[in-house]
Tab-separated table of C-alpha atoms in Angstrom:
chain	number	residue	atom	x	y	z
A	1	MET	CA	-6.122	-60.580	53.268
A	2	LYS	CA	-2.972	-62.714	53.587
A	3	ARG	CA	-2.302	-65.498	51.095
A	4	ALA	CA	-2.819	-68.222	53.725
A	5	ASP	CA	-6.117	-66.642	54.751
A	6	ILE	CA	-7.286	-66.468	51.127
A	7	PHE	CA	-6.616	-70.179	50.718
A	8	GLU	CA	-8.485	-70.948	53.945
A	9	PHE	CA	-11.350	-68.658	52.902
A	10	TYR	CA	-11.957	-70.662	49.743
A	11	ARG	CA	-11.253	-73.983	51.435
A	12	ARG	CA	-14.059	-73.430	53.921
A	13	LEU	CA	-16.513	-72.287	51.252
A	14	ALA	CA	-15.608	-75.391	49.235
A	15	GLU	CA	-16.062	-77.654	52.237
A	16	ALA	CA	-19.501	-76.176	52.917
A	17	ASN	CA	-20.556	-76.461	49.263
A	18	PRO	CA	-18.369	-78.935	47.326
A	19	ALA	CA	-20.229	-78.669	44.019
A	20	PRO	CA	-21.543	-75.122	43.523
A	21	GLU	CA	-23.266	-74.223	40.274
A	22	THR	CA	-25.266	-71.465	38.696
A	23	GLU	CA	-28.890	-71.173	39.762
A	24	LEU	CA	-29.939	-70.155	36.263
A	25	GLU	CA	-31.798	-72.901	34.393
A	26	TYR	CA	-30.713	-73.678	30.823
A	27	GLY	CA	-30.358	-76.564	28.400
A	28	ASN	CA	-27.513	-75.438	26.150
A	29	ILE	CA	-24.953	-72.667	25.802
A	30	TYR	CA	-27.305	-70.455	23.773
A	31	GLN	CA	-29.989	-70.653	26.450
A	32	LEU	CA	-27.340	-69.933	29.081
A	33	LEU	CA	-26.260	-66.821	27.183
A	34	VAL	CA	-29.849	-65.598	26.932
A	35	ALA	CA	-30.504	-66.315	30.613
A	36	VAL	CA	-27.409	-64.389	31.725
A	37	VAL	CA	-28.355	-61.413	29.539
A	38	LEU	CA	-31.829	-61.446	31.075
A	39	SER	CA	-30.437	-61.707	34.609
A	40	ALA	CA	-28.943	-58.196	34.641
A	41	GLN	CA	-30.650	-56.282	37.477
A	42	ALA	CA	-32.955	-59.264	38.036
A	43	THR	CA	-32.932	-62.327	40.258
A	44	ASP	CA	-32.071	-65.785	38.960
A	45	ALA	CA	-35.379	-67.035	40.352
A	46	GLY	CA	-37.271	-64.394	38.389
A	47	VAL	CA	-35.387	-65.221	35.198
A	48	ASN	CA	-36.004	-68.948	35.628
A	49	LYS	CA	-39.720	-68.355	36.091
A	50	ALA	CA	-39.827	-66.402	32.831
A	51	THR	CA	-37.614	-68.706	30.755
A	52	ARG	CA	-39.023	-72.135	31.616
A	53	LYS	CA	-41.742	-71.929	28.981
A	54	LEU	CA	-39.586	-69.825	26.676
A	55	PHE	CA	-36.829	-72.440	26.564
A	56	GLU	CA	-39.347	-75.183	25.787
A	57	GLU	CA	-40.068	-73.267	22.596
A	58	VAL	CA	-36.685	-71.697	21.869
A	59	ARG	CA	-33.481	-73.732	21.811
A	60	GLY	CA	-31.404	-71.710	19.377
A	61	PRO	CA	-31.080	-68.293	17.716
A	62	GLN	CA	-33.229	-69.049	14.689
A	63	GLU	CA	-36.127	-70.160	16.870
A	64	MET	CA	-35.718	-66.924	18.832
A	65	LEU	CA	-35.926	-64.921	15.624
A	66	ASP	CA	-38.976	-66.910	14.586
A	67	LEU	CA	-40.578	-66.045	17.926
A	68	GLY	CA	-39.822	-62.371	17.331
A	69	GLU	CA	-39.350	-59.452	19.681
A	70	ALA	CA	-43.049	-59.134	20.520
A	71	GLY	CA	-43.319	-62.844	21.286
A	72	LEU	CA	-40.206	-62.738	23.445
A	73	LYS	CA	-41.585	-59.803	25.428
A	74	GLN	CA	-44.655	-61.839	26.304
A	75	HIS	CA	-42.397	-64.422	27.962
A	76	ILE	CA	-40.103	-62.013	29.816
A	77	ARG	CA	-42.401	-59.119	30.707
A	78	THR	CA	-42.053	-59.916	34.432
A	79	ILE	CA	-38.300	-59.216	34.266
A	80	GLY	CA	-36.946	-55.720	34.801
A	81	LEU	CA	-35.916	-53.781	31.664
A	82	PHE	CA	-37.613	-56.433	29.531
A	83	ASN	CA	-38.084	-54.112	26.535
A	84	THR	CA	-34.366	-53.390	26.211
A	85	LYS	CA	-33.436	-56.988	26.951
A	86	ALA	CA	-35.815	-58.282	24.280
A	87	LYS	CA	-34.212	-56.000	21.682
A	88	ASN	CA	-30.740	-57.196	22.696
A	89	VAL	CA	-31.655	-60.893	22.637
A	90	ILE	CA	-33.165	-60.605	19.164
A	91	ALA	CA	-30.167	-58.610	17.936
A	92	LEU	CA	-27.594	-61.011	19.387
A	93	SER	CA	-29.504	-63.950	17.922
A	94	GLN	CA	-29.335	-62.353	14.486
A	95	MET	CA	-25.617	-61.689	14.914
A	96	LEU	CA	-24.974	-65.294	15.929
A	97	ILE	CA	-26.572	-66.459	12.691
A	98	ASP	CA	-24.906	-63.830	10.513
A	99	LEU	CA	-21.393	-64.054	11.938
A	100	HIS	CA	-21.079	-67.380	13.789
A	101	ASN	CA	-23.273	-69.858	11.865
A	102	GLY	CA	-25.734	-69.861	14.747
A	103	ALA	CA	-23.168	-70.953	17.340
A	104	VAL	CA	-22.239	-69.082	20.499
A	105	PRO	CA	-18.577	-68.020	20.225
A	106	THR	CA	-16.167	-69.178	22.903
A	107	ASP	CA	-13.907	-66.140	22.650
A	108	ARG	CA	-14.447	-63.359	25.205
A	109	ASP	CA	-14.019	-60.510	22.723
A	110	GLN	CA	-16.475	-62.071	20.288
A	111	LEU	CA	-18.962	-62.617	23.095
A	112	GLN	CA	-18.641	-59.013	24.248
A	113	ALA	CA	-19.305	-57.839	20.694
A	114	LEU	CA	-22.838	-59.245	20.969
A	115	PRO	CA	-25.624	-56.801	21.934
A	116	GLY	CA	-26.326	-56.803	25.671
A	117	VAL	CA	-23.218	-58.829	26.512
A	118	GLY	CA	-20.698	-57.133	28.786
A	119	ARG	CA	-17.569	-58.508	30.394
A	120	LYS	CA	-19.425	-60.063	33.326
A	121	THR	CA	-21.887	-61.867	31.059
A	122	ALA	CA	-19.092	-63.142	28.829
A	123	ASN	CA	-17.154	-64.367	31.856
A	124	VAL	CA	-20.203	-66.202	33.221
A	125	VAL	CA	-20.823	-67.988	29.920
A	126	LEU	CA	-17.169	-69.005	29.601
A	127	ASN	CA	-17.012	-70.197	33.195
A	128	VAL	CA	-20.322	-72.053	33.393
A	129	ALA	CA	-20.417	-73.559	29.906
A	130	LEU	CA	-16.725	-74.225	29.342
A	131	GLY	CA	-15.172	-74.386	32.799
A	132	ALA	CA	-12.873	-71.469	32.033
A	133	GLU	CA	-11.019	-69.822	34.912
A	134	THR	CA	-12.886	-66.530	34.744
A	135	PHE	CA	-14.021	-64.322	37.620
A	136	PRO	CA	-17.335	-62.620	36.842
A	137	VAL	CA	-17.963	-59.769	39.292
A	138	ASP	CA	-21.616	-58.955	39.912
A	139	THR	CA	-23.020	-56.867	42.776
A	140	HIS	CA	-22.803	-59.785	45.237
A	141	VAL	CA	-19.181	-60.612	44.399
A	142	PHE	CA	-18.169	-56.941	44.386
A	143	ARG	CA	-19.767	-56.397	47.789
A	144	ILE	CA	-18.310	-59.350	49.643
A	145	CYS	CA	-14.845	-59.010	48.102
A	146	ASN	CA	-14.647	-55.460	49.448
A	147	ARG	CA	-16.472	-56.166	52.707
A	148	THR	CA	-14.412	-59.188	53.679
A	149	GLY	CA	-11.104	-57.856	52.394
A	150	LEU	CA	-10.705	-60.759	49.971
A	151	ALA	CA	-10.228	-58.443	46.987
A	152	LYS	CA	-10.688	-54.726	47.573
A	153	GLY	CA	-11.236	-52.653	44.447
A	154	LYS	CA	-13.115	-49.528	43.425
A	155	THR	CA	-14.548	-51.073	40.250
A	156	PRO	CA	-15.742	-54.552	39.245
A	157	GLN	CA	-12.829	-54.867	36.829
A	158	ALA	CA	-10.349	-53.963	39.573
A	159	VAL	CA	-11.847	-56.637	41.820
A	160	GLU	CA	-11.759	-59.134	38.937
A	161	ALA	CA	-8.065	-58.434	38.373
A	162	ILE	CA	-7.271	-59.097	42.041
A	163	LEU	CA	-9.294	-62.321	42.057
A	164	GLU	CA	-7.522	-63.421	38.879
A	165	ARG	CA	-4.154	-62.776	40.481
A	166	GLN	CA	-4.746	-64.089	43.999
A	167	THR	CA	-7.225	-66.981	43.766
A	168	PRO	CA	-5.361	-70.256	44.477
A	169	ALA	CA	-5.262	-72.913	41.765
A	170	PRO	CA	-7.545	-75.500	43.406
A	171	PHE	CA	-10.419	-73.014	43.605
A	172	ARG	CA	-10.190	-70.972	40.409
A	173	VAL	CA	-12.923	-72.596	38.321
A	174	GLN	CA	-15.568	-72.576	41.072
A	175	ALA	CA	-14.537	-69.340	42.826
A	176	HIS	CA	-17.274	-67.272	41.182
A	177	HIS	CA	-20.006	-69.658	42.332
A	178	TRP	CA	-18.826	-69.797	45.936
A	179	LEU	CA	-18.585	-66.030	46.129
A	180	ILE	CA	-21.921	-65.229	44.527
A	181	LEU	CA	-23.797	-67.825	46.584
A	182	HIS	CA	-22.113	-66.643	49.772
A	183	GLY	CA	-23.127	-63.085	48.951
A	184	ARG	CA	-26.662	-64.076	48.023
A	185	TYR	CA	-27.480	-66.199	51.071
A	186	THR	CA	-25.065	-65.330	53.905
A	187	CYS	CA	-23.097	-62.110	53.354
A	188	LYS	CA	-26.257	-60.214	52.431
A	189	ALA	CA	-26.299	-56.579	51.389
A	190	ARG	CA	-28.182	-55.000	54.282
A	191	THR	CA	-27.245	-57.280	57.147
A	192	PRO	CA	-24.617	-59.986	56.692
A	193	GLU	CA	-25.449	-63.065	58.748
A	194	CYS	CA	-22.063	-63.285	60.447
A	195	TRP	CA	-23.258	-65.682	63.163
A	196	ARG	CA	-23.608	-68.495	60.629
A	197	CYS	CA	-20.733	-67.562	58.303
A	198	VAL	CA	-18.006	-70.177	57.869
A	199	VAL	CA	-15.359	-67.524	57.144
A	200	CYS	CA	-16.412	-65.028	59.807
A	201	ASP	CA	-13.069	-65.021	61.642
A	202	LEU	CA	-11.157	-64.359	58.404
A	203	CYS	CA	-13.363	-61.431	57.397
A	204	ALA	CA	-12.425	-57.766	57.877
A	205	PHE	CA	-16.025	-56.595	58.335
A	206	ARG	CA	-16.764	-54.839	61.627
A	207	PRO	CA	-18.849	-54.952	63.649
A	208	LYS	CA	-20.019	-58.521	63.229
A	209	SER	CA	-23.776	-58.913	63.153
A	210	SER	CA	-25.618	-61.035	65.720
A	211	PRO	CA	-28.585	-63.384	65.341
A	212	PRO	CA	-31.947	-61.595	65.412
A	213	LYS	CA	-33.510	-61.649	68.852
A	214	GLN	CA	-36.600	-63.759	69.356
A	215	SER	CA	-39.642	-62.103	70.834
A	216	ALA	CA	-40.894	-63.381	74.190
A	217	LYS	CA	-43.891	-64.897	72.413
A	218	ASN	CA	-41.697	-66.783	69.933
A	219	ARG	CA	-39.439	-68.033	72.720
A	220	VAL	CA	-42.416	-69.431	74.620
A	221	GLU	CA	-43.948	-71.002	71.509
A	222	GLY	CA	-40.583	-72.517	70.621
A	223	GLU	CA	-40.073	-74.136	74.010
A	224	THR	CA	-40.618	-77.842	74.382
A	225	VAL	CA	-42.016	-79.553	77.419
């Protein structure tokens, strides 16, 4: 995608959604970290449903340790891979107390040293909590960057590197949110909804999808007299 088209791509997404933000619910940076760890291979809606009561009880790592792994599992058992995630959350909480005085570090390498925290999770925490210019690449971002031609890469890290290099200055902090929300609600995995996409003409995807056809019954019921 040409530089002018990249700028226009982001400009239109920004115009359609001027203040994008994460859909994960949290009250502080520790809760954000836990929520992002739990969100791997799970939906934000599913994580929010599980953490609402959890975060009323747990606001920091010591309270998580007091709750314990078994207690945490009772809160998050509806989330995929909850056994492994519970172990990681307890372990990272212990490490935060042992190595960081209970605070969440703001350095990417230190974040990635925590159990269950990969590069994407660290980038999300830095971006959402601190407004850092990071480019977390999840399945949605990876898909639409390759599908549209915005940033073609064979791996998430390759796509991240292209986004880091080519995303224009006015859009760098919010780029991740625009891309993930566009992938979640418009440029969907199975059938992208090209007919209502604000960047359709800039996108390399072919063929463009069309609106689903209404049945004769629905057309009649939808008619007004």
